[in-house]
Short mmCIF file of C-alpha atoms in Angstrom, two decimals:
data_model
loop_
_atom_site.label_atom_id
_atom_site.label_comp_id
_atom_site.label_asym_id
_atom_site.label_seq_id
_atom_site.Cartn_x
_atom_site.Cartn_y
_atom_site.Cartn_z
CA UNK A 83 87.77 111.88 74.70
CA UNK A 84 88.50 114.88 77.09
CA UNK A 85 89.93 117.80 75.65
CA UNK A 86 91.43 121.00 77.28
CA UNK A 87 92.00 124.31 75.69
CA UNK A 88 94.14 127.03 76.56
CA UNK A 89 93.29 129.88 73.89
CA UNK A 90 96.13 132.20 75.03
CA UNK A 91 99.68 131.15 73.98
CA UNK A 92 101.18 134.19 75.74
CA UNK A 93 100.27 136.74 78.06
CA UNK A 94 102.01 139.54 79.96
CA UNK A 95 101.57 141.41 83.20
CA UNK A 96 102.95 144.20 85.05
CA UNK A 97 104.65 143.32 88.33
CA UNK A 98 101.93 143.45 91.25
CA UNK A 99 98.95 143.71 88.77
CA UNK A 100 96.61 140.93 88.41
CA UNK A 101 96.42 138.52 85.27
CA UNK A 102 93.96 135.84 84.52
CA UNK A 103 94.72 132.81 82.19
CA UNK A 104 92.11 131.05 80.67
CA UNK A 105 91.25 127.26 80.11
CA UNK A 106 88.14 125.25 78.93
CA UNK A 107 87.43 121.84 78.75
CA UNK A 108 85.16 119.28 77.28
CA UNK A 109 83.86 116.31 79.07
CA UNK A 110 80.83 114.02 79.65
CA UNK A 111 81.91 112.92 82.96
CA UNK A 112 80.35 114.11 86.09
CA UNK A 113 83.25 113.46 88.64
CA UNK A 114 86.38 115.08 87.74
CA UNK A 115 89.21 117.53 89.02
CA UNK A 116 90.96 120.14 87.39
CA UNK A 117 94.37 121.34 87.98
CA UNK A 118 96.78 124.17 86.97
CA UNK A 119 100.58 123.62 87.03
CA UNK A 120 103.42 126.12 86.55
CA UNK A 121 106.62 125.17 84.62
CA UNK A 122 109.36 127.63 85.19
CA UNK A 123 112.43 127.61 82.83
CA UNK A 124 113.74 124.84 85.19
CA UNK A 125 111.41 122.61 83.21
CA UNK A 126 110.16 121.17 86.73
CA UNK A 127 106.25 120.89 86.79
CA UNK A 128 104.76 122.27 89.94
CA UNK A 129 101.20 122.00 90.93
CA UNK A 130 99.63 125.51 91.57
CA UNK A 131 96.10 124.73 92.57
CA UNK A 132 93.42 122.07 91.97
CA UNK A 133 89.45 122.19 91.96
CA UNK A 134 86.94 119.44 92.35
CA UNK A 135 83.89 119.44 90.07
CA UNK A 136 81.35 119.07 92.61
CA UNK A 137 82.59 122.01 94.63
CA UNK A 138 80.99 125.17 93.70
CA UNK A 139 83.34 127.14 95.80
CA UNK A 140 86.32 128.53 93.82
CA UNK A 141 89.91 127.16 95.17
CA UNK A 142 92.33 129.91 96.48
CA UNK A 143 95.85 129.40 97.31
CA UNK A 144 97.53 132.53 98.45
CA UNK A 145 97.87 134.95 95.44
CA UNK A 146 96.49 132.11 93.13
CA UNK A 147 92.60 131.48 92.71
CA UNK A 148 90.31 130.06 90.07
CA UNK A 149 87.15 130.94 88.64
CA UNK A 150 85.46 127.65 87.92
CA UNK A 151 82.18 127.52 85.82
CA UNK A 152 81.02 123.99 85.59
CA UNK A 153 78.17 124.66 83.14
CA UNK A 154 80.26 126.77 80.92
CA UNK A 155 83.11 124.15 81.42
CA UNK A 156 85.60 127.02 82.12
CA UNK A 157 88.43 127.06 84.82
CA UNK A 158 90.39 130.22 84.78
CA UNK A 159 93.37 130.94 86.88
CA UNK A 160 93.80 134.43 88.55
CA UNK A 161 97.11 135.50 89.80
CA UNK A 162 97.32 138.53 91.90
CA UNK A 163 100.03 140.97 92.90
CA UNK A 164 101.98 139.35 90.15
CA UNK A 165 105.84 138.81 91.07
CA UNK A 166 108.98 138.11 88.94
CA UNK A 167 108.95 134.66 90.05
CA UNK A 168 105.57 133.87 88.42
CA UNK A 169 106.92 133.99 84.97
CA UNK A 170 106.52 130.51 83.74
CA UNK A 171 104.46 128.43 81.46
CA UNK A 172 101.28 127.46 83.06
CA UNK A 173 99.18 124.45 82.08
CA UNK A 174 95.78 123.41 82.84
CA UNK A 175 94.85 119.83 83.33
CA UNK A 176 91.77 117.90 83.62
CA UNK A 177 91.85 114.23 85.37
CA UNK A 178 89.66 111.60 84.61
CA UNK A 179 89.88 108.19 86.19
CA UNK A 180 93.03 107.05 84.42
CA UNK A 181 94.58 109.97 82.71
CA UNK A 182 95.49 113.71 82.94
CA UNK A 183 94.67 115.78 79.76
CA UNK A 184 96.74 119.01 79.26
CA UNK A 185 96.11 122.28 77.42
CA UNK A 186 98.88 123.40 75.29
CA UNK A 187 99.90 126.09 77.85
CA UNK A 188 100.27 129.92 78.15
CA UNK A 189 103.54 131.54 78.74
CA UNK A 190 103.39 134.30 81.17
CA UNK A 191 105.73 137.19 81.25
CA UNK A 192 106.11 139.50 84.10
CA UNK A 193 107.12 142.93 83.52
CA UNK A 194 109.23 144.81 86.15
CA UNK B 178 112.37 113.41 99.43
CA UNK B 179 113.21 111.95 95.95
CA UNK B 180 109.93 111.93 94.58
CA UNK B 181 109.86 110.97 90.90
CA UNK B 182 113.38 110.62 89.34
CA UNK B 183 114.12 110.35 85.73
CA UNK B 184 117.55 109.86 84.05
CA UNK B 185 119.16 110.82 82.02
CA UNK B 186 118.63 114.55 81.98
CA UNK B 187 119.91 115.10 78.44
CA UNK B 188 120.48 112.94 75.60
CA UNK B 189 121.73 113.10 71.96
CA UNK B 190 120.88 109.83 69.72
CA UNK B 191 121.62 109.23 66.23
CA UNK B 192 118.67 108.17 63.80
CA UNK B 193 118.16 104.28 64.29
CA UNK B 194 119.75 104.13 67.68
CA UNK B 195 117.65 102.79 70.84
CA UNK B 196 117.69 103.85 74.39
CA UNK B 197 115.67 103.55 77.56
CA UNK B 198 114.63 106.37 79.44
CA UNK B 199 114.51 105.35 83.21
CA UNK B 200 111.82 106.48 85.51
CA UNK B 201 111.36 105.81 89.46
CA UNK B 202 109.29 107.00 92.09
CA UNK B 203 109.38 106.29 95.84
CA UNK B 204 105.70 107.59 96.77
CA UNK B 205 104.07 103.97 96.32
CA UNK B 206 101.93 105.50 93.60
CA UNK B 207 99.97 102.84 91.58
CA UNK B 208 99.58 105.12 88.45
CA UNK B 209 102.60 106.03 86.31
CA UNK B 210 102.70 107.94 83.07
CA UNK B 211 105.02 109.11 80.25
CA UNK B 212 104.38 112.42 78.25
CA UNK B 213 106.30 114.20 75.66
CA UNK B 214 106.35 117.84 75.35
CA UNK B 215 106.80 119.70 72.15
CA UNK B 216 106.71 123.48 71.55
CA UNK B 217 103.13 124.63 71.41
CA UNK B 218 101.66 121.22 71.69
CA UNK B 219 101.36 120.99 75.56
CA UNK B 220 101.89 117.24 76.99
CA UNK B 221 100.92 114.31 75.11
CA UNK B 222 100.49 110.93 76.83
CA UNK B 223 102.49 108.32 75.28
CA UNK B 224 101.87 105.18 77.73
CA UNK B 225 100.52 104.87 81.26
CA UNK B 226 100.22 102.31 83.79
CA UNK B 227 97.80 101.70 86.60
CA UNK B 228 99.82 98.93 88.51
CA UNK B 229 102.65 96.55 88.14
CA UNK B 230 101.98 94.29 85.19
CA UNK B 231 99.50 96.73 83.77
CA UNK B 232 100.31 99.06 80.87
CA UNK B 233 98.23 100.88 78.29
CA UNK B 234 98.61 103.21 75.16
CA UNK B 235 97.92 106.85 75.18
CA UNK B 236 97.54 109.33 72.69
CA UNK B 237 101.03 108.91 70.78
CA UNK B 238 102.29 105.37 71.62
CA UNK B 239 104.03 104.70 68.13
CA UNK B 240 107.77 104.22 68.18
CA UNK B 241 107.90 103.42 72.02
CA UNK B 242 107.37 100.61 74.41
CA UNK B 243 107.05 100.44 78.22
CA UNK B 244 107.10 97.84 80.94
CA UNK B 245 105.90 97.82 84.63
CA UNK B 246 107.36 95.01 86.50
CA UNK B 247 107.48 96.95 89.77
CA UNK B 248 105.50 99.72 91.44
CA UNK B 249 108.47 101.75 91.73
CA UNK B 250 109.80 101.70 87.89
CA UNK B 251 108.37 102.41 84.78
CA UNK B 252 111.03 102.78 81.94
CA UNK B 253 110.16 103.89 78.49
CA UNK B 254 112.14 102.26 75.61
CA UNK B 255 112.59 104.10 72.31
CA UNK B 256 113.24 101.63 69.31
CA UNK B 257 114.90 102.93 65.90
CA UNK B 258 114.99 106.59 66.95
CA UNK B 259 113.64 108.92 64.65
CA UNK B 260 114.13 112.92 64.35
CA UNK B 261 110.27 113.23 65.12
CA UNK B 262 111.14 111.79 68.45
CA UNK B 263 113.18 114.84 69.40
CA UNK B 264 111.27 116.23 72.38
CA UNK B 265 111.29 116.46 76.22
CA UNK B 266 109.93 113.47 78.03
CA UNK B 267 108.29 113.49 81.49
CA UNK B 268 107.60 110.73 83.83
CA UNK B 269 104.87 111.22 86.25
CA UNK B 270 103.09 109.39 88.99
CA UNK B 271 99.88 109.67 91.00
CA UNK B 272 97.58 107.76 93.29
CA UNK B 273 94.71 106.23 91.45
CA UNK B 274 91.92 108.52 93.20
CA UNK B 275 90.65 111.45 91.03
CA UNK B 276 91.40 114.06 93.49
CA UNK B 277 95.11 113.47 93.54
CA UNK B 278 97.67 115.42 91.36
CA UNK B 279 100.40 113.92 89.35
CA UNK B 280 103.95 114.39 90.35
CA UNK B 281 106.50 114.85 87.75
CA UNK B 282 110.32 114.10 87.24
CA UNK B 283 112.37 116.87 85.84
CA UNK B 284 112.35 115.73 82.35
CA UNK B 285 114.71 114.50 79.79
CA UNK B 286 115.62 116.55 76.81
CA UNK B 287 116.30 114.15 73.84
CA UNK B 288 117.53 115.25 70.54
CA UNK B 289 117.65 112.64 67.53
CA UNK B 290 120.23 113.46 64.94
#
């Protein structure tokens, strides 16, 4: 079975600074997608960014970018110019054919 | 755009009671999922469905049942509620292709006392 590991239960960043959240996964599949979701205190799960395993180019969405290292099975999320609204729980997720597998999450605090 | 709608948002149950968490989606997604979220544990898959009439167990199915009679609806049934079922429950849906994300409902916070 696929596993997703987020080794940082909590992280903090100063407003306007950059922070990187780490994620590793384990799979024997060759075709899959990886996602980062944000969960603010409202509880709503919001898609931040996605990465296709076949694409070597790292995905970018405005201030959010990923560092995808397929051989190392690593998928980290970089948040640039951090804002107070970025404070949330962040989940890394792996999608196989039928299921999504989630990590345990990283709680991000943004310090004004 | 309604997306994925879950009801209720909050519920308190007594031990041994039963209830159904409702989930409906209007995006014509063939895949639907039920997850539970516990502090520090991430999201654990309870059951999923790849289409009407087809359901399968996830990682933590014990104590729960599901049905999928239509594309839109995927209710989760809790029989004989136990304190271990205190959690936040999320329903989600997606298309079947691997490049598509899951869309989530707003969650149900369930407390069993």
